Amino acid sequence: MTKELLWQQVVAVKERSPLVHSITNYVVMNFNANALLAAGASPIMAHAAEEMDDMVNISGALVVNIGTLDSNWVNSMKIAIKAAEAKNKPWVLDPVGAGATAYRNQVIAELLAIHRPAVIRGNASEILAVANAENKTRGVDSTHSSNDAIEAAKQLSNQLKCVVCISGETDYITSNDMVTGLKNGHALMTRITGMGCTASALTGAFCAVQADAHLATCAAMAMMGVAGEVAVKKAGGPATLQTAFLDALYTMDVTTFMETVHIV
Amino acid sequence: MTKELLWQQVVAVKERSPLVHSITNYVVMNFNANALLAAGASPIMAHAAEEMDDMVNISGALVVNIGTLDSNWVNSMKIAIKAAEAKNKPWVLDPVGAGATAYRNQVIAELLAIHRPAVIRGNASEILAVANAENKTRGVDSTHSSNDAIEAAKQLSNQLKCVVCISGETDYITSNDMVTGLKNGHALMTRITGMGCTASALTGAFCAVQADAHLATCAAMAMMGVAGEVAVKKAGGPATLQTAFLDALYTMDVTTFMETVHIV
Amino acid sequence: MTKELLWQQVVAVKERSPLVHSITNYVVMNFNANALLAAGASPIMAHAAEEMDDMVNISGALVVNIGTLDSNWVNSMKIAIKAAEAKNKPWVLDPVGAGATAYRNQVIAELLAIHRPAVIRGNASEILAVANAENKTRGVDSTHSSNDAIEAAKQLSNQLKCVVCISGETDYITSNDMVTGLKNGHALMTRITGMGCTASALTGAFCAVQADAHLATCAAMAMMGVAGEVAVKKAGGPATLQTAFLDALYTMDVTTFMETVHIV
């Protein structure tokens, strides 16, 4: 992994403006749509079963986020994942709150059984839960550091033949036994709801322009982290951080990116 | 059309604070409610079939936006439109993503068959799609300039006996063969999700205080564009633009409005 | 009531970071989640009937807000309230738009019949409506001052054996015949959608760390009002007020709190 390769993906998203279809949770929809627009992508948010095939068909990638799932939405997620398989479009799973309830665990298993995702992105607790590591999560915020979950991520990656990304103080992107670490961002980012969901949304955008899902995920996480570090310098708290973060996605330039991104 | 007439409508919304009932998409609900409040109106967002009659009854206008439609919500939209007809309340249609899926086209046709709206507002691609111009849209962002759609808008306006507004670099408000152009705003506004939806929401507020829907729509679009131009001077990216835009709706004064609004 | 007692609750939320499960309206979800995070709590927003028991079980408090209710969501609210009763977790009711439609009034009666809430928080019109004061509300914004509703709040508090909080220019927190008044905040806060809903969300967080629901509610309302006053000094309109408000929740310090909070 090199900084140059990562930057090329950032440029590709801005130049090609991929359509990203998100079936995501109510809490983050606005933030994620704005993050996709700021990064140069074009968001679609739709969930009606009747139009899932059409929406996946015109999109470059699908993002499925179970944050505020219910049976109607899960039905549409399943149709969309089948359409992604049929049309050979990458899909990204964000298993929000995995392990918090039996229902979430069941739904995650059902979604993964349809067709392998290109990427699963979650915090350490969520990745551990998805990997059946008999872990109990505490709501939607992580109680594990990302290091704890690396072995579980490797196993899950091998099992599902997909990229598994653990976001945290250091982000780990695993593909089989290959692990790339990125150390960017700032702790204040955890005080904004949906930062993880935004990382998943951007991962979808990058997967739409880069077939190598490992590289795409690394680039998405790098862009998140760099934007966070740029933003925190202007922030007086979490809300000004969020505003500055979105602006930083939009104004991202090669010099700032190269100087800030930290591959470990 | 005169600047003075447009400004009088801005004042009327601030003075009369009309209730606007929106059945709109999840992505923009918060932004639209805040825009309505900033402009001086009072937002209601509700969708339960059981209360659509009551909600329309207490409101000055109804806004129907199909951005994140599904069959349950479409059912409530239909009840609300029937109630608007029965109570003689104006309703505004925002045909988000028209042309993107067969389902959207079908729903739009069904809604328009119930009762003519006071106003249809969309981007050029959406207006072309609604006008059965056999146009393919690309998701929710426009791939046509607003000029392309003027003839389609005129036809649609004649056919439905309603105002048709095409928003874009220049906004065109058409009523039968009359066309008013407004050239305000800034390209950065397209990098904020739901700016078009916000224009539709404000159009609802203006229709609630001004029975001439052509004038009401022109005033809403003028206020949007002027606020955007005021805001862009304070913006370092799309997120600070959005914040400044909402503040500009709230602080709008006659001098700034008159100096900035541009009728073409 | 003393300022010191109030401040101790603010500290307790920051130190113990309670999980708060909200079944709330679409318009305010993002704002409320960010407010909870900024105040130090940890938000969960979920509504699937299948996971209501699990979610209540891991949470410290439940907040039920009927702003964008429908029959599916009301069903989940009922399950969650039953779970809160079974697990002895406090729940907070925000009767948004009470009195605006017959359906809302019916749902509020049904929810209150399941199990008494720890707190009901609304504006004066909503509290009057809940108290069957034969009052007609005008949408979701209050047309009554909080003083008007004090007697109704006392009756409701006695009847249901719960705290009733009327928010307004002065906030009144009533428990049986005891009334605490708090005079903080700023009129510009009413131009941001969901400020009242945010007060209810924070009330849930405070109830999760303080069994005395009267004290918990007073502390939540005090924190809201103080943050609003801090924020208004930095605001150029409602949107910058909202950003500064969230930052102020996060940066709240004892000196500012003590100097600003106003018990009447």
mmCIF file of C-alpha atoms in Angstrom, chain B residues 16-19 26 29-30 33-34 36-48 50-51 54-55 58 72-73 242-244 246-247 250-251, chain C residues 26-28 31 67-73 100-104 137-141 188 190-194 235-243:
data_model
loop_
_atom_site.group_PDB
_atom_site.id
_atom_site.type_symbol
_atom_site.label_atom_id
_atom_site.label_comp_id
_atom_site.label_asym_id
_atom_site.label_seq_id
_atom_site.Cartn_x
_atom_site.Cartn_y
_atom_site.Cartn_z
ATOM 1 C CA ARG B 16 -48.210 34.676 8.870
ATOM 2 C CA SER B 17 -46.036 31.654 9.746
ATOM 3 C CA PRO B 18 -48.073 29.131 7.737
ATOM 4 C CA LEU B 19 -48.278 25.505 8.803
ATOM 5 C CA TYR B 26 -36.081 10.692 5.351
ATOM 6 C CA MET B 29 -36.667 15.943 6.805
ATOM 7 C CA ASN B 30 -34.452 17.698 9.309
ATOM 8 C CA ALA B 33 -38.021 21.466 8.786
ATOM 9 C CA ASN B 34 -35.183 23.799 9.746
ATOM 10 C CA LEU B 36 -39.188 26.190 6.979
ATOM 11 C CA LEU B 37 -38.582 27.444 10.517
ATOM 12 C CA ALA B 38 -35.769 29.729 9.368
ATOM 13 C CA ALA B 39 -37.998 31.217 6.678
ATOM 14 C CA GLY B 40 -40.704 31.853 9.256
ATOM 15 C CA ALA B 41 -43.066 28.955 8.509
ATOM 16 C CA SER B 42 -44.075 26.137 10.831
ATOM 17 C CA PRO B 43 -43.342 22.565 9.717
ATOM 18 C CA ILE B 44 -45.418 19.430 10.298
ATOM 19 C CA MET B 45 -44.033 16.082 9.203
ATOM 20 C CA ALA B 46 -46.414 13.174 9.583
ATOM 21 C CA HIS B 47 -47.392 10.193 7.483
ATOM 22 C CA ALA B 48 -49.811 7.966 9.433
ATOM 23 C CA GLU B 50 -55.030 7.684 10.388
ATOM 24 C CA GLU B 51 -54.166 11.363 10.772
ATOM 25 C CA ASP B 54 -56.586 16.073 10.398
ATOM 26 C CA MET B 55 -53.084 17.192 9.421
ATOM 27 C CA ILE B 58 -54.902 22.329 10.067
ATOM 28 C CA ASN B 72 -47.268 2.526 2.878
ATOM 29 C CA TRP B 73 -46.147 6.087 2.419
ATOM 30 C CA GLN B 242 -25.655 24.768 4.456
ATOM 31 C CA THR B 243 -25.325 26.343 7.892
ATOM 32 C CA ALA B 244 -24.940 29.815 6.422
ATOM 33 C CA LEU B 246 -30.252 28.433 6.910
ATOM 34 C CA ASP B 247 -29.043 31.472 8.823
ATOM 35 C CA TYR B 250 -33.681 33.647 8.895
ATOM 36 C CA THR B 251 -31.859 36.966 8.612
ATOM 37 C CA TYR C 26 -37.370 10.798 11.822
ATOM 38 C CA VAL C 27 -36.954 14.562 11.833
ATOM 39 C CA VAL C 28 -34.868 14.748 14.992
ATOM 40 C CA PHE C 31 -29.902 15.851 16.165
ATOM 41 C CA GLY C 67 -43.590 12.894 16.307
ATOM 42 C CA THR C 68 -43.800 10.707 13.193
ATOM 43 C CA LEU C 69 -45.830 7.847 14.590
ATOM 44 C CA ASP C 70 -47.575 5.153 12.572
ATOM 45 C CA SER C 71 -49.222 1.884 13.560
ATOM 46 C CA ASN C 72 -46.053 -0.215 13.134
ATOM 47 C CA TRP C 73 -44.014 2.113 15.275
ATOM 48 C CA ALA C 100 -53.350 18.121 16.753
ATOM 49 C CA THR C 101 -55.084 14.941 15.597
ATOM 50 C CA ALA C 102 -57.485 12.443 17.122
ATOM 51 C CA TYR C 103 -55.034 9.658 16.283
ATOM 52 C CA ARG C 104 -52.283 11.215 18.398
ATOM 53 C CA THR C 137 -52.919 22.585 19.557
ATOM 54 C CA ARG C 138 -51.671 24.214 16.407
ATOM 55 C CA GLY C 139 -49.350 21.650 14.877
ATOM 56 C CA VAL C 140 -46.159 20.961 16.764
ATOM 57 C CA ASP C 141 -45.318 24.480 17.879
ATOM 58 C CA LEU C 188 -34.022 31.596 18.922
ATOM 59 C CA THR C 190 -37.599 27.665 18.963
ATOM 60 C CA ARG C 191 -36.414 28.213 15.370
ATOM 61 C CA ILE C 192 -34.498 24.892 15.407
ATOM 62 C CA THR C 193 -36.591 21.802 14.790
ATOM 63 C CA GLY C 194 -36.528 19.225 17.546
ATOM 64 C CA ALA C 235 -24.952 32.377 16.643
ATOM 65 C CA GLY C 236 -25.766 34.356 13.520
ATOM 66 C CA GLY C 237 -29.038 32.517 13.069
ATOM 67 C CA PRO C 238 -30.690 29.220 13.962
ATOM 68 C CA ALA C 239 -28.226 26.930 12.159
ATOM 69 C CA THR C 240 -25.114 28.341 13.790
ATOM 70 C CA LEU C 241 -27.058 28.283 17.063
ATOM 71 C CA GLN C 242 -27.653 24.547 16.667
ATOM 72 C CA THR C 243 -23.993 23.839 15.964
#
